[in-house]
């Protein structure tokens, strides 16, 4: 591999937050889908406190890419080095470093370095990777800046919750219902429209219109990653309603001796600046949390109950 074929990029941002806060955001990769717009899902495969191995899914130039990376975390120097061990085409190799530098007690600089190669140094592929790297890096740094500068309120703006439904039927039928989203407009009353594309098995890109209890309609766009052997479907909304700056979720179906339990989990970052616009002047963050929790929980529980009926009725017929 010749030195001329290694391409390098540098992106940085100044953040009005302590360096430790910024480092905390970049070191917790499992939370990246909630914090970084391009990231869809991250699975931590290995971690010993210093070194970790991750499987990652993210959007790049409108496509969903997946790869496996190794990272080395240095909290003292506030650096995270990463190297993709299984890159996604057209990347042949990709690595880099996150560097957090304190600029005072409440101000810091975050730098993101990348180096990459592509097969045969193809100019079109190089341009594609540079465009994806620039777009994603800018989005990641901007969102880290926004979150870190609100770090004192972050606990108020982030909420995670789950609901569950017991099913007297096989987990496979519950999972089948949740997986077949193309059929939801006919099966799920609060879904009025749904378009889905699955060019790669197990990766679904969907656009959906849903109805809320007050009769209003919301359009969302999501990427779903399906793990049928584990009974899991994880997703990231890539276009969110006005009240949310980020929304990730997961469906899990667990079999036991007498039936199955289906669980819906949601994680949300509230968009504080839109609370008054959506819910009215004077609405508090606490009230917005309750509204989002009830709205999402109501719809997902309704979907789980439909999956329950699907599984139990199929068993009755058999």
PDB file of C-alpha atoms in Angstrom:
ATOM      1  CA  UNK A   1       0.000   0.000   0.000  1.00  0.00           C
ATOM      2  CA  UNK A   2       1.641   3.234  -1.163  1.00  0.00           C
ATOM      3  CA  UNK A   3       1.590   6.390   0.969  1.00  0.00           C
ATOM      4  CA  UNK A   4      -0.046   8.312  -1.879  1.00  0.00           C
ATOM      5  CA  UNK A   5      -3.185   6.221  -1.539  1.00  0.00           C
ATOM      6  CA  UNK A   6      -3.818   7.201   2.090  1.00  0.00           C
ATOM      7  CA  UNK A   7      -6.310  10.060   2.246  1.00  0.00           C
ATOM      8  CA  UNK A   8      -6.678  12.150   5.392  1.00  0.00           C
ATOM      9  CA  UNK A   9      -9.364  14.489   6.682  1.00  0.00           C
ATOM     10  CA  UNK A  10      -9.587  16.744   9.729  1.00  0.00           C
ATOM     11  CA  UNK A  11     -12.732  18.170  11.297  1.00  0.00           C
ATOM     12  CA  UNK A  12     -12.977  20.143  14.532  1.00  0.00           C
ATOM     13  CA  UNK A  13     -15.347  22.212  16.616  1.00  0.00           C
ATOM     14  CA  UNK A  14     -15.111  24.394  19.706  1.00  0.00           C
ATOM     15  CA  UNK A  15     -17.574  23.431  22.433  1.00  0.00           C
ATOM     16  CA  UNK A  16     -18.730  25.523  25.374  1.00  0.00           C
ATOM     17  CA  UNK A  17     -18.564  22.564  27.754  1.00  0.00           C
ATOM     18  CA  UNK A  18     -15.914  20.855  29.907  1.00  0.00           C
ATOM     19  CA  UNK A  19     -13.577  18.449  28.133  1.00  0.00           C
ATOM     20  CA  UNK A  20     -14.739  15.593  30.368  1.00  0.00           C
ATOM     21  CA  UNK A  21     -18.329  16.029  29.205  1.00  0.00           C
ATOM     22  CA  UNK A  22     -17.314  15.960  25.543  1.00  0.00           C
ATOM     23  CA  UNK A  23     -15.123  12.893  26.072  1.00  0.00           C
ATOM     24  CA  UNK A  24     -18.001  11.135  27.828  1.00  0.00           C
ATOM     25  CA  UNK A  25     -20.180  11.560  24.747  1.00  0.00           C
ATOM     26  CA  UNK A  26     -17.635  10.189  22.281  1.00  0.00           C
ATOM     27  CA  UNK A  27     -16.501   7.325  24.526  1.00  0.00           C
ATOM     28  CA  UNK A  28     -19.993   5.820  24.927  1.00  0.00           C
ATOM     29  CA  UNK A  29     -20.399   4.405  21.414  1.00  0.00           C
ATOM     30  CA  UNK A  30     -23.480   2.329  22.245  1.00  0.00           C
ATOM     31  CA  UNK A  31     -25.382   5.602  22.727  1.00  0.00           C
ATOM     32  CA  UNK A  32     -24.208   7.091  19.429  1.00  0.00           C
ATOM     33  CA  UNK A  33     -27.465   6.356  17.548  1.00  0.00           C
ATOM     34  CA  UNK A  34     -29.161   8.649  20.051  1.00  0.00           C
ATOM     35  CA  UNK A  35     -26.458  11.315  19.857  1.00  0.00           C
ATOM     36  CA  UNK A  36     -25.142  11.178  16.266  1.00  0.00           C
ATOM     37  CA  UNK A  37     -27.525  11.689  13.307  1.00  0.00           C
ATOM     38  CA  UNK A  38     -25.738   9.256  10.913  1.00  0.00           C
ATOM     39  CA  UNK A  39     -25.524   6.322  13.368  1.00  0.00           C
ATOM     40  CA  UNK A  40     -28.362   3.802  13.232  1.00  0.00           C
ATOM     41  CA  UNK A  41     -27.218   1.090  15.639  1.00  0.00           C
ATOM     42  CA  UNK A  42     -24.082   0.048  17.544  1.00  0.00           C
ATOM     43  CA  UNK A  43     -23.466  -3.386  19.058  1.00  0.00           C
ATOM     44  CA  UNK A  44     -20.625  -3.672  21.565  1.00  0.00           C
ATOM     45  CA  UNK A  45     -19.057  -7.067  20.821  1.00  0.00           C
ATOM     46  CA  UNK A  46     -16.087  -6.898  23.225  1.00  0.00           C
ATOM     47  CA  UNK A  47     -14.890  -4.497  25.935  1.00  0.00           C
ATOM     48  CA  UNK A  48     -12.185  -4.805  28.594  1.00  0.00           C
ATOM     49  CA  UNK A  49     -12.307  -1.243  29.914  1.00  0.00           C
ATOM     50  CA  UNK A  50      -9.700   0.056  27.460  1.00  0.00           C
ATOM     51  CA  UNK A  51     -10.226  -1.783  24.183  1.00  0.00           C
ATOM     52  CA  UNK A  52     -13.536  -2.467  22.534  1.00  0.00           C
ATOM     53  CA  UNK A  53     -14.860  -4.066  19.374  1.00  0.00           C
ATOM     54  CA  UNK A  54     -18.029  -2.674  17.785  1.00  0.00           C
ATOM     55  CA  UNK A  55     -20.433  -3.584  14.996  1.00  0.00           C
ATOM     56  CA  UNK A  56     -21.868  -0.389  13.581  1.00  0.00           C
ATOM     57  CA  UNK A  57     -24.623   0.593  11.161  1.00  0.00           C
ATOM     58  CA  UNK A  58     -24.791   4.156   9.815  1.00  0.00           C
ATOM     59  CA  UNK A  59     -26.039   6.166   6.876  1.00  0.00           C
ATOM     60  CA  UNK A  60     -23.497   7.404   4.332  1.00  0.00           C
ATOM     61  CA  UNK A  61     -24.533   9.476   1.321  1.00  0.00           C
ATOM     62  CA  UNK A  62     -28.068   8.157   1.678  1.00  0.00           C
ATOM     63  CA  UNK A  63     -27.015   4.508   1.921  1.00  0.00           C
ATOM     64  CA  UNK A  64     -26.925   2.284   4.999  1.00  0.00           C
ATOM     65  CA  UNK A  65     -23.449   0.870   5.608  1.00  0.00           C
ATOM     66  CA  UNK A  66     -22.227  -1.600   8.232  1.00  0.00           C
ATOM     67  CA  UNK A  67     -18.736  -2.387   9.491  1.00  0.00           C
ATOM     68  CA  UNK A  68     -16.804  -3.699  12.482  1.00  0.00           C
ATOM     69  CA  UNK A  69     -14.343  -1.454  14.324  1.00  0.00           C
ATOM     70  CA  UNK A  70     -11.842  -1.701  17.150  1.00  0.00           C
ATOM     71  CA  UNK A  71     -11.364   1.268  19.483  1.00  0.00           C
ATOM     72  CA  UNK A  72      -8.820   2.157  22.153  1.00  0.00           C
ATOM     73  CA  UNK A  73     -10.071   4.532  24.844  1.00  0.00           C
ATOM     74  CA  UNK A  74      -7.718   6.810  26.804  1.00  0.00           C
ATOM     75  CA  UNK A  75      -9.755   8.853  29.323  1.00  0.00           C
ATOM     76  CA  UNK A  76      -6.639  10.511  30.781  1.00  0.00           C
ATOM     77  CA  UNK A  77      -5.502  11.937  27.441  1.00  0.00           C
ATOM     78  CA  UNK A  78      -9.149  12.168  26.319  1.00  0.00           C
ATOM     79  CA  UNK A  79      -8.429  10.376  23.055  1.00  0.00           C
ATOM     80  CA  UNK A  80     -10.238   7.555  21.281  1.00  0.00           C
ATOM     81  CA  UNK A  81      -8.434   5.778  18.449  1.00  0.00           C
ATOM     82  CA  UNK A  82     -10.420   3.614  16.047  1.00  0.00           C
ATOM     83  CA  UNK A  83      -9.703   1.275  13.155  1.00  0.00           C
ATOM     84  CA  UNK A  84     -12.242  -0.539  11.008  1.00  0.00           C
ATOM     85  CA  UNK A  85     -11.377  -4.225  10.747  1.00  0.00           C
ATOM     86  CA  UNK A  86     -14.209  -5.047   8.327  1.00  0.00           C
ATOM     87  CA  UNK A  87     -14.857  -1.856   6.314  1.00  0.00           C
ATOM     88  CA  UNK A  88     -17.856  -1.358   4.053  1.00  0.00           C
ATOM     89  CA  UNK A  89     -17.278  -0.919   0.327  1.00  0.00           C
ATOM     90  CA  UNK A  90     -15.858   1.138  -1.310  1.00  0.00           C
ATOM     91  CA  UNK A  91     -13.593   1.658   1.734  1.00  0.00           C
ATOM     92  CA  UNK A  92     -10.528  -0.596   1.824  1.00  0.00           C
ATOM     93  CA  UNK A  93      -9.207   0.733   5.143  1.00  0.00           C
ATOM     94  CA  UNK A  94     -10.430   3.388   7.566  1.00  0.00           C
ATOM     95  CA  UNK A  95      -9.215   4.654  10.899  1.00  0.00           C
ATOM     96  CA  UNK A  96      -8.733   7.773  12.921  1.00  0.00           C
ATOM     97  CA  UNK A  97      -8.751   9.518  16.287  1.00  0.00           C
ATOM     98  CA  UNK A  98     -11.097  11.586  18.418  1.00  0.00           C
ATOM     99  CA  UNK A  99      -9.144  14.198  20.420  1.00  0.00           C
ATOM    100  CA  UNK A 100     -10.626  16.392  23.165  1.00  0.00           C
ATOM    101  CA  UNK A 101      -8.504  19.352  24.320  1.00  0.00           C
ATOM    102  CA  UNK A 102      -9.526  21.531  27.298  1.00  0.00           C
ATOM    103  CA  UNK A 103      -9.566  25.266  26.565  1.00  0.00           C
ATOM    104  CA  UNK A 104     -10.480  26.179  30.114  1.00  0.00           C
ATOM    105  CA  UNK A 105     -12.838  24.864  32.750  1.00  0.00           C
ATOM    106  CA  UNK A 106     -15.950  25.134  30.583  1.00  0.00           C
ATOM    107  CA  UNK A 107     -14.638  25.151  27.041  1.00  0.00           C
ATOM    108  CA  UNK A 108     -12.946  22.551  24.864  1.00  0.00           C
ATOM    109  CA  UNK A 109     -11.914  21.685  21.322  1.00  0.00           C
ATOM    110  CA  UNK A 110     -12.950  18.429  19.686  1.00  0.00           C
ATOM    111  CA  UNK A 111     -10.978  17.181  16.692  1.00  0.00           C
ATOM    112  CA  UNK A 112     -11.873  14.192  14.524  1.00  0.00           C
ATOM    113  CA  UNK A 113      -9.154  12.738  12.293  1.00  0.00           C
ATOM    114  CA  UNK A 114      -9.740  10.162   9.545  1.00  0.00           C
ATOM    115  CA  UNK A 115      -7.417   8.262   7.254  1.00  0.00           C
ATOM    116  CA  UNK A 116      -8.719   5.945   4.554  1.00  0.00           C
ATOM    117  CA  UNK A 117      -7.887   4.079   1.363  1.00  0.00           C
ATOM    118  CA  UNK A 118     -10.018   2.678  -1.431  1.00  0.00           C
ATOM    119  CA  UNK A 119      -9.228  -0.142  -3.863  1.00  0.00           C
ATOM    120  CA  UNK A 120      -6.997   1.004  -6.736  1.00  0.00           C
ATOM    121  CA  UNK A 121      -7.389   4.569  -5.456  1.00  0.00           C
ATOM    122  CA  UNK A 122     -10.397   4.951  -7.742  1.00  0.00           C
ATOM    123  CA  UNK A 123     -11.154   8.715  -8.014  1.00  0.00           C
ATOM    124  CA  UNK A 124     -14.921   8.220  -7.925  1.00  0.00           C
ATOM    125  CA  UNK A 125     -14.690   6.047  -4.827  1.00  0.00           C
ATOM    126  CA  UNK A 126     -12.320   8.511  -3.146  1.00  0.00           C
ATOM    127  CA  UNK A 127     -14.776  11.352  -3.808  1.00  0.00           C
ATOM    128  CA  UNK A 128     -17.660   9.247  -2.442  1.00  0.00           C
ATOM    129  CA  UNK A 129     -15.803   8.470   0.794  1.00  0.00           C
ATOM    130  CA  UNK A 130     -14.637  12.071   1.220  1.00  0.00           C
ATOM    131  CA  UNK A 131     -18.201  13.322   0.788  1.00  0.00           C
ATOM    132  CA  UNK A 132     -19.562  10.783   3.286  1.00  0.00           C
ATOM    133  CA  UNK A 133     -16.775  11.509   5.775  1.00  0.00           C
ATOM    134  CA  UNK A 134     -17.273  15.273   5.533  1.00  0.00           C
ATOM    135  CA  UNK A 135     -21.066  15.082   5.824  1.00  0.00           C
ATOM    136  CA  UNK A 136     -21.115  12.622   8.710  1.00  0.00           C
ATOM    137  CA  UNK A 137     -18.265  14.256  10.612  1.00  0.00           C
ATOM    138  CA  UNK A 138     -19.891  17.682  10.400  1.00  0.00           C
ATOM    139  CA  UNK A 139     -23.206  16.230  11.619  1.00  0.00           C
ATOM    140  CA  UNK A 140     -21.552  14.349  14.478  1.00  0.00           C
ATOM    141  CA  UNK A 141     -19.509  17.319  15.681  1.00  0.00           C
ATOM    142  CA  UNK A 142     -22.481  19.680  15.479  1.00  0.00           C
ATOM    143  CA  UNK A 143     -24.657  17.330  17.501  1.00  0.00           C
ATOM    144  CA  UNK A 144     -21.960  16.714  20.109  1.00  0.00           C
ATOM    145  CA  UNK A 145     -21.598  20.476  20.468  1.00  0.00           C
ATOM    146  CA  UNK A 146     -25.365  20.886  20.952  1.00  0.00           C
ATOM    147  CA  UNK A 147     -25.636  18.047  23.472  1.00  0.00           C
ATOM    148  CA  UNK A 148     -22.493  18.916  25.416  1.00  0.00           C
ATOM    149  CA  UNK A 149     -23.479  22.579  25.732  1.00  0.00           C
ATOM    150  CA  UNK A 150     -26.756  21.405  27.280  1.00  0.00           C
ATOM    151  CA  UNK A 151     -25.083  18.814  29.478  1.00  0.00           C
ATOM    152  CA  UNK A 152     -26.529  20.255  32.661  1.00  0.00           C
ATOM    153  CA  UNK A 153     -30.039  19.638  31.275  1.00  0.00           C
ATOM    154  CA  UNK A 154     -29.319  16.455  29.352  1.00  0.00           C
ATOM    155  CA  UNK A 155     -30.873  14.204  31.998  1.00  0.00           C
ATOM    156  CA  UNK A 156     -34.125  16.147  31.604  1.00  0.00           C
ATOM    157  CA  UNK A 157     -34.101  15.985  27.811  1.00  0.00           C
ATOM    158  CA  UNK A 158     -33.234  12.287  27.453  1.00  0.00           C
ATOM    159  CA  UNK A 159     -35.791   9.650  28.386  1.00  0.00           C
ATOM    160  CA  UNK A 160     -35.724   5.866  28.044  1.00  0.00           C
ATOM    161  CA  UNK A 161     -38.629   3.575  28.819  1.00  0.00           C
ATOM    162  CA  UNK A 162     -40.178   0.250  27.866  1.00  0.00           C
ATOM    163  CA  UNK A 163     -43.527  -1.544  27.734  1.00  0.00           C
ATOM    164  CA  UNK A 164     -44.204  -5.254  27.491  1.00  0.00           C
ATOM    165  CA  UNK A 165     -47.029  -7.614  26.561  1.00  0.00           C
ATOM    166  CA  UNK A 166     -47.412 -11.278  27.461  1.00  0.00           C
ATOM    167  CA  UNK A 167     -48.270 -13.632  24.577  1.00  0.00           C
ATOM    168  CA  UNK A 168     -49.711 -17.141  24.827  1.00  0.00           C
ATOM    169  CA  UNK A 169     -48.135 -18.150  21.560  1.00  0.00           C
ATOM    170  CA  UNK A 170     -44.816 -18.717  19.818  1.00  0.00           C
ATOM    171  CA  UNK A 171     -42.226 -15.960  19.639  1.00  0.00           C
ATOM    172  CA  UNK A 172     -41.686 -16.663  15.926  1.00  0.00           C
ATOM    173  CA  UNK A 173     -45.196 -15.490  15.037  1.00  0.00           C
ATOM    174  CA  UNK A 174     -44.854 -12.333  17.121  1.00  0.00           C
ATOM    175  CA  UNK A 175     -41.548 -11.520  15.436  1.00  0.00           C
ATOM    176  CA  UNK A 176     -43.090 -12.216  12.019  1.00  0.00           C
ATOM    177  CA  UNK A 177     -45.788  -9.613  12.660  1.00  0.00           C
ATOM    178  CA  UNK A 178     -43.254  -6.996  13.759  1.00  0.00           C
ATOM    179  CA  UNK A 179     -40.958  -7.749  10.829  1.00  0.00           C
ATOM    180  CA  UNK A 180     -43.632  -7.482   8.093  1.00  0.00           C
ATOM    181  CA  UNK A 181     -43.992  -3.701   8.311  1.00  0.00           C
ATOM    182  CA  UNK A 182     -45.207  -3.458   4.699  1.00  0.00           C
ATOM    183  CA  UNK A 183     -48.495  -4.958   5.930  1.00  0.00           C
ATOM    184  CA  UNK A 184     -48.950  -2.574   8.861  1.00  0.00           C
ATOM    185  CA  UNK A 185     -51.275  -0.062   7.113  1.00  0.00           C
ATOM    186  CA  UNK A 186     -53.825  -2.904   6.803  1.00  0.00           C
ATOM    187  CA  UNK A 187     -53.129  -4.362  10.245  1.00  0.00           C
ATOM    188  CA  UNK A 188     -52.210  -1.459  12.566  1.00  0.00           C
ATOM    189  CA  UNK A 189     -54.924   1.234  12.922  1.00  0.00           C
ATOM    190  CA  UNK A 190     -52.586   4.092  13.872  1.00  0.00           C
ATOM    191  CA  UNK A 191     -50.429   3.515  10.743  1.00  0.00           C
ATOM    192  CA  UNK A 192     -52.048   5.201   7.727  1.00  0.00           C
ATOM    193  CA  UNK A 193     -49.141   4.832   5.268  1.00  0.00           C
ATOM    194  CA  UNK A 194     -45.900   2.897   5.181  1.00  0.00           C
ATOM    195  CA  UNK A 195     -43.324   2.463   2.415  1.00  0.00           C
ATOM    196  CA  UNK A 196     -40.411   0.101   2.968  1.00  0.00           C
ATOM    197  CA  UNK A 197     -37.324  -0.871   0.974  1.00  0.00           C
ATOM    198  CA  UNK A 198     -35.156  -3.855   1.942  1.00  0.00           C
ATOM    199  CA  UNK A 199     -32.329  -4.005  -0.602  1.00  0.00           C
ATOM    200  CA  UNK A 200     -30.098  -5.756   1.929  1.00  0.00           C
ATOM    201  CA  UNK A 201     -31.728  -8.600   3.881  1.00  0.00           C
ATOM    202  CA  UNK A 202     -32.431  -7.511   7.427  1.00  0.00           C
ATOM    203  CA  UNK A 203     -31.980  -3.771   6.787  1.00  0.00           C
ATOM    204  CA  UNK A 204     -35.277  -1.980   6.218  1.00  0.00           C
ATOM    205  CA  UNK A 205     -35.569   1.686   5.197  1.00  0.00           C
ATOM    206  CA  UNK A 206     -39.086   2.926   5.812  1.00  0.00           C
ATOM    207  CA  UNK A 207     -41.280   6.010   5.719  1.00  0.00           C
ATOM    208  CA  UNK A 208     -44.446   5.979   7.826  1.00  0.00           C
ATOM    209  CA  UNK A 209     -47.446   8.181   8.625  1.00  0.00           C
ATOM    210  CA  UNK A 210     -48.908   7.584  12.090  1.00  0.00           C
ATOM    211  CA  UNK A 211     -51.974   9.001  13.825  1.00  0.00           C
ATOM    212  CA  UNK A 212     -51.927  10.249  17.414  1.00  0.00           C
ATOM    213  CA  UNK A 213     -54.772  10.236  19.943  1.00  0.00           C
ATOM    214  CA  UNK A 214     -55.773  13.812  19.002  1.00  0.00           C
ATOM    215  CA  UNK A 215     -56.131  12.832  15.341  1.00  0.00           C
ATOM    216  CA  UNK A 216     -52.996  14.580  14.072  1.00  0.00           C
ATOM    217  CA  UNK A 217     -50.646  12.817  11.665  1.00  0.00           C
ATOM    218  CA  UNK A 218     -46.877  12.524  11.923  1.00  0.00           C
ATOM    219  CA  UNK A 219     -44.478  11.439   9.189  1.00  0.00           C
ATOM    220  CA  UNK A 220     -41.338   9.648  10.280  1.00  0.00           C
ATOM    221  CA  UNK A 221     -38.507   7.959   8.416  1.00  0.00           C
ATOM    222  CA  UNK A 222     -36.563   5.108   9.979  1.00  0.00           C
ATOM    223  CA  UNK A 223     -33.887   2.518   9.392  1.00  0.00           C
ATOM    224  CA  UNK A 224     -34.494  -0.874  11.006  1.00  0.00           C
ATOM    225  CA  UNK A 225     -31.905  -3.612  11.528  1.00  0.00           C
ATOM    226  CA  UNK A 226     -33.422  -7.060  12.065  1.00  0.00           C
ATOM    227  CA  UNK A 227     -31.899  -9.947  14.023  1.00  0.00           C
ATOM    228  CA  UNK A 228     -34.348 -12.837  13.501  1.00  0.00           C
ATOM    229  CA  UNK A 229     -32.238 -15.428  15.316  1.00  0.00           C
ATOM    230  CA  UNK A 230     -32.214 -13.231  18.424  1.00  0.00           C
ATOM    231  CA  UNK A 231     -35.821 -12.075  18.104  1.00  0.00           C
ATOM    232  CA  UNK A 232     -34.740  -8.424  17.937  1.00  0.00           C
ATOM    233  CA  UNK A 233     -35.451  -5.471  15.679  1.00  0.00           C
ATOM    234  CA  UNK A 234     -33.632  -2.201  16.392  1.00  0.00           C
ATOM    235  CA  UNK A 235     -34.403   1.071  14.679  1.00  0.00           C
ATOM    236  CA  UNK A 236     -33.427   4.705  14.380  1.00  0.00           C
ATOM    237  CA  UNK A 237     -35.750   7.440  13.198  1.00  0.00           C
ATOM    238  CA  UNK A 238     -33.866   9.456  10.591  1.00  0.00           C
ATOM    239  CA  UNK A 239     -36.713  11.993  10.312  1.00  0.00           C
ATOM    240  CA  UNK A 240     -38.389  12.713  13.644  1.00  0.00           C
ATOM    241  CA  UNK A 241     -41.498  14.588  14.811  1.00  0.00           C
ATOM    242  CA  UNK A 242     -40.969  18.178  15.946  1.00  0.00           C
ATOM    243  CA  UNK A 243     -40.766  17.291  19.653  1.00  0.00           C
ATOM    244  CA  UNK A 244     -37.763  14.992  19.220  1.00  0.00           C
ATOM    245  CA  UNK A 245     -34.239  15.603  18.026  1.00  0.00           C
ATOM    246  CA  UNK A 246     -33.528  11.856  18.198  1.00  0.00           C
ATOM    247  CA  UNK A 247     -35.503   8.653  18.661  1.00  0.00           C
ATOM    248  CA  UNK A 248     -34.198   5.083  18.754  1.00  0.00           C
ATOM    249  CA  UNK A 249     -36.010   1.922  19.672  1.00  0.00           C
ATOM    250  CA  UNK A 250     -36.006  -1.834  19.879  1.00  0.00           C
ATOM    251  CA  UNK A 251     -38.485  -4.696  19.692  1.00  0.00           C
ATOM    252  CA  UNK A 252     -37.494  -7.916  21.448  1.00  0.00           C
ATOM    253  CA  UNK A 253     -39.407 -11.172  21.623  1.00  0.00           C
ATOM    254  CA  UNK A 254     -38.345 -13.726  24.239  1.00  0.00           C
ATOM    255  CA  UNK A 255     -39.653 -17.306  24.310  1.00  0.00           C
ATOM    256  CA  UNK A 256     -40.131 -19.305  27.507  1.00  0.00           C
ATOM    257  CA  UNK A 257     -41.888 -22.519  28.559  1.00  0.00           C
ATOM    258  CA  UNK A 258     -45.434 -21.115  28.495  1.00  0.00           C
ATOM    259  CA  UNK A 259     -45.326 -18.495  25.748  1.00  0.00           C
ATOM    260  CA  UNK A 260     -43.469 -15.326  24.896  1.00  0.00           C
ATOM    261  CA  UNK A 261     -42.929 -11.775  26.110  1.00  0.00           C
ATOM    262  CA  UNK A 262     -42.630  -8.930  23.613  1.00  0.00           C
ATOM    263  CA  UNK A 263     -40.934  -5.739  24.781  1.00  0.00           C
ATOM    264  CA  UNK A 264     -40.827  -2.308  23.152  1.00  0.00           C
ATOM    265  CA  UNK A 265     -38.030   0.037  24.238  1.00  0.00           C
ATOM    266  CA  UNK A 266     -37.709   3.714  23.318  1.00  0.00           C
ATOM    267  CA  UNK A 267     -34.961   6.281  23.853  1.00  0.00           C
ATOM    268  CA  UNK A 268     -35.643   9.911  22.990  1.00  0.00           C
ATOM    269  CA  UNK A 269     -33.871  13.260  23.079  1.00  0.00           C
ATOM    270  CA  UNK A 270     -36.448  16.044  23.376  1.00  0.00           C
ATOM    271  CA  UNK A 271     -36.149  19.130  21.194  1.00  0.00           C
ATOM    272  CA  UNK A 272     -36.672  21.713  23.906  1.00  0.00           C
ATOM    273  CA  UNK A 273     -37.015  24.661  21.558  1.00  0.00           C
ATOM    274  CA  UNK A 274     -40.126  23.109  19.949  1.00  0.00           C
ATOM    275  CA  UNK A 275     -42.057  22.260  23.134  1.00  0.00           C
ATOM    276  CA  UNK A 276     -44.051  25.494  23.227  1.00  0.00           C
ATOM    277  CA  UNK A 277     -44.724  25.342  19.474  1.00  0.00           C
ATOM    278  CA  UNK A 278     -46.136  21.811  19.675  1.00  0.00           C
ATOM    279  CA  UNK A 279     -47.725  21.653  23.121  1.00  0.00           C
ATOM    280  CA  UNK A 280     -48.440  25.313  23.861  1.00  0.00           C
ATOM    281  CA  UNK A 281     -46.806  28.178  25.725  1.00  0.00           C
ATOM    282  CA  UNK A 282     -45.892  27.386  29.305  1.00  0.00           C
ATOM    283  CA  UNK A 283     -45.535  23.637  28.754  1.00  0.00           C
ATOM    284  CA  UNK A 284     -42.696  22.325  30.904  1.00  0.00           C
ATOM    285  CA  UNK A 285     -40.033  19.797  29.941  1.00  0.00           C
ATOM    286  CA  UNK A 286     -41.580  17.401  32.469  1.00  0.00           C
ATOM    287  CA  UNK A 287     -44.966  17.703  30.745  1.00  0.00           C
ATOM    288  CA  UNK A 288     -43.343  17.136  27.360  1.00  0.00           C
ATOM    289  CA  UNK A 289     -41.645  14.008  28.720  1.00  0.00           C
ATOM    290  CA  UNK A 290     -45.016  12.664  29.870  1.00  0.00           C
ATOM    291  CA  UNK A 291     -46.630  13.490  26.525  1.00  0.00           C
ATOM    292  CA  UNK A 292     -43.933  11.723  24.481  1.00  0.00           C
ATOM    293  CA  UNK A 293     -43.810   8.753  26.812  1.00  0.00           C
ATOM    294  CA  UNK A 294     -47.601   8.296  26.654  1.00  0.00           C
ATOM    295  CA  UNK A 295     -47.835   8.799  22.878  1.00  0.00           C
ATOM    296  CA  UNK A 296     -45.009   6.419  21.990  1.00  0.00           C
ATOM    297  CA  UNK A 297     -46.012   3.893  24.635  1.00  0.00           C
ATOM    298  CA  UNK A 298     -49.641   3.913  23.478  1.00  0.00           C
ATOM    299  CA  UNK A 299     -48.773   3.219  19.849  1.00  0.00           C
ATOM    300  CA  UNK A 300     -46.127   0.586  20.534  1.00  0.00           C
ATOM    301  CA  UNK A 301     -48.355  -1.208  23.055  1.00  0.00           C
ATOM    302  CA  UNK A 302     -51.180  -1.232  20.508  1.00  0.00           C
ATOM    303  CA  UNK A 303     -48.809  -2.782  17.966  1.00  0.00           C
ATOM    304  CA  UNK A 304     -47.645  -5.409  20.468  1.00  0.00           C
ATOM    305  CA  UNK A 305     -51.247  -6.317  21.281  1.00  0.00           C
ATOM    306  CA  UNK A 306     -51.925  -6.807  17.573  1.00  0.00           C
ATOM    307  CA  UNK A 307     -48.833  -9.025  17.345  1.00  0.00           C
ATOM    308  CA  UNK A 308     -50.166 -10.937  20.353  1.00  0.00           C
ATOM    309  CA  UNK A 309     -53.529 -11.500  18.622  1.00  0.00           C
ATOM    310  CA  UNK A 310     -51.762 -12.573  15.431  1.00  0.00           C
ATOM    311  CA  UNK A 311     -49.735 -15.215  17.297  1.00  0.00           C
ATOM    312  CA  UNK A 312     -52.527 -16.454  19.550  1.00  0.00           C
ATOM    313  CA  UNK A 313     -55.129 -16.668  16.771  1.00  0.00           C
ATOM    314  CA  UNK A 314     -52.717 -18.584  14.552  1.00  0.00           C
ATOM    315  CA  UNK A 315     -52.187 -21.096  17.344  1.00  0.00           C
ATOM    316  CA  UNK A 316     -55.968 -21.419  17.808  1.00  0.00           C
ATOM    317  CA  UNK A 317     -56.442 -22.108  14.095  1.00  0.00           C
ATOM    318  CA  UNK A 318     -53.686 -24.719  14.108  1.00  0.00           C
TER     319      UNK A 318
END
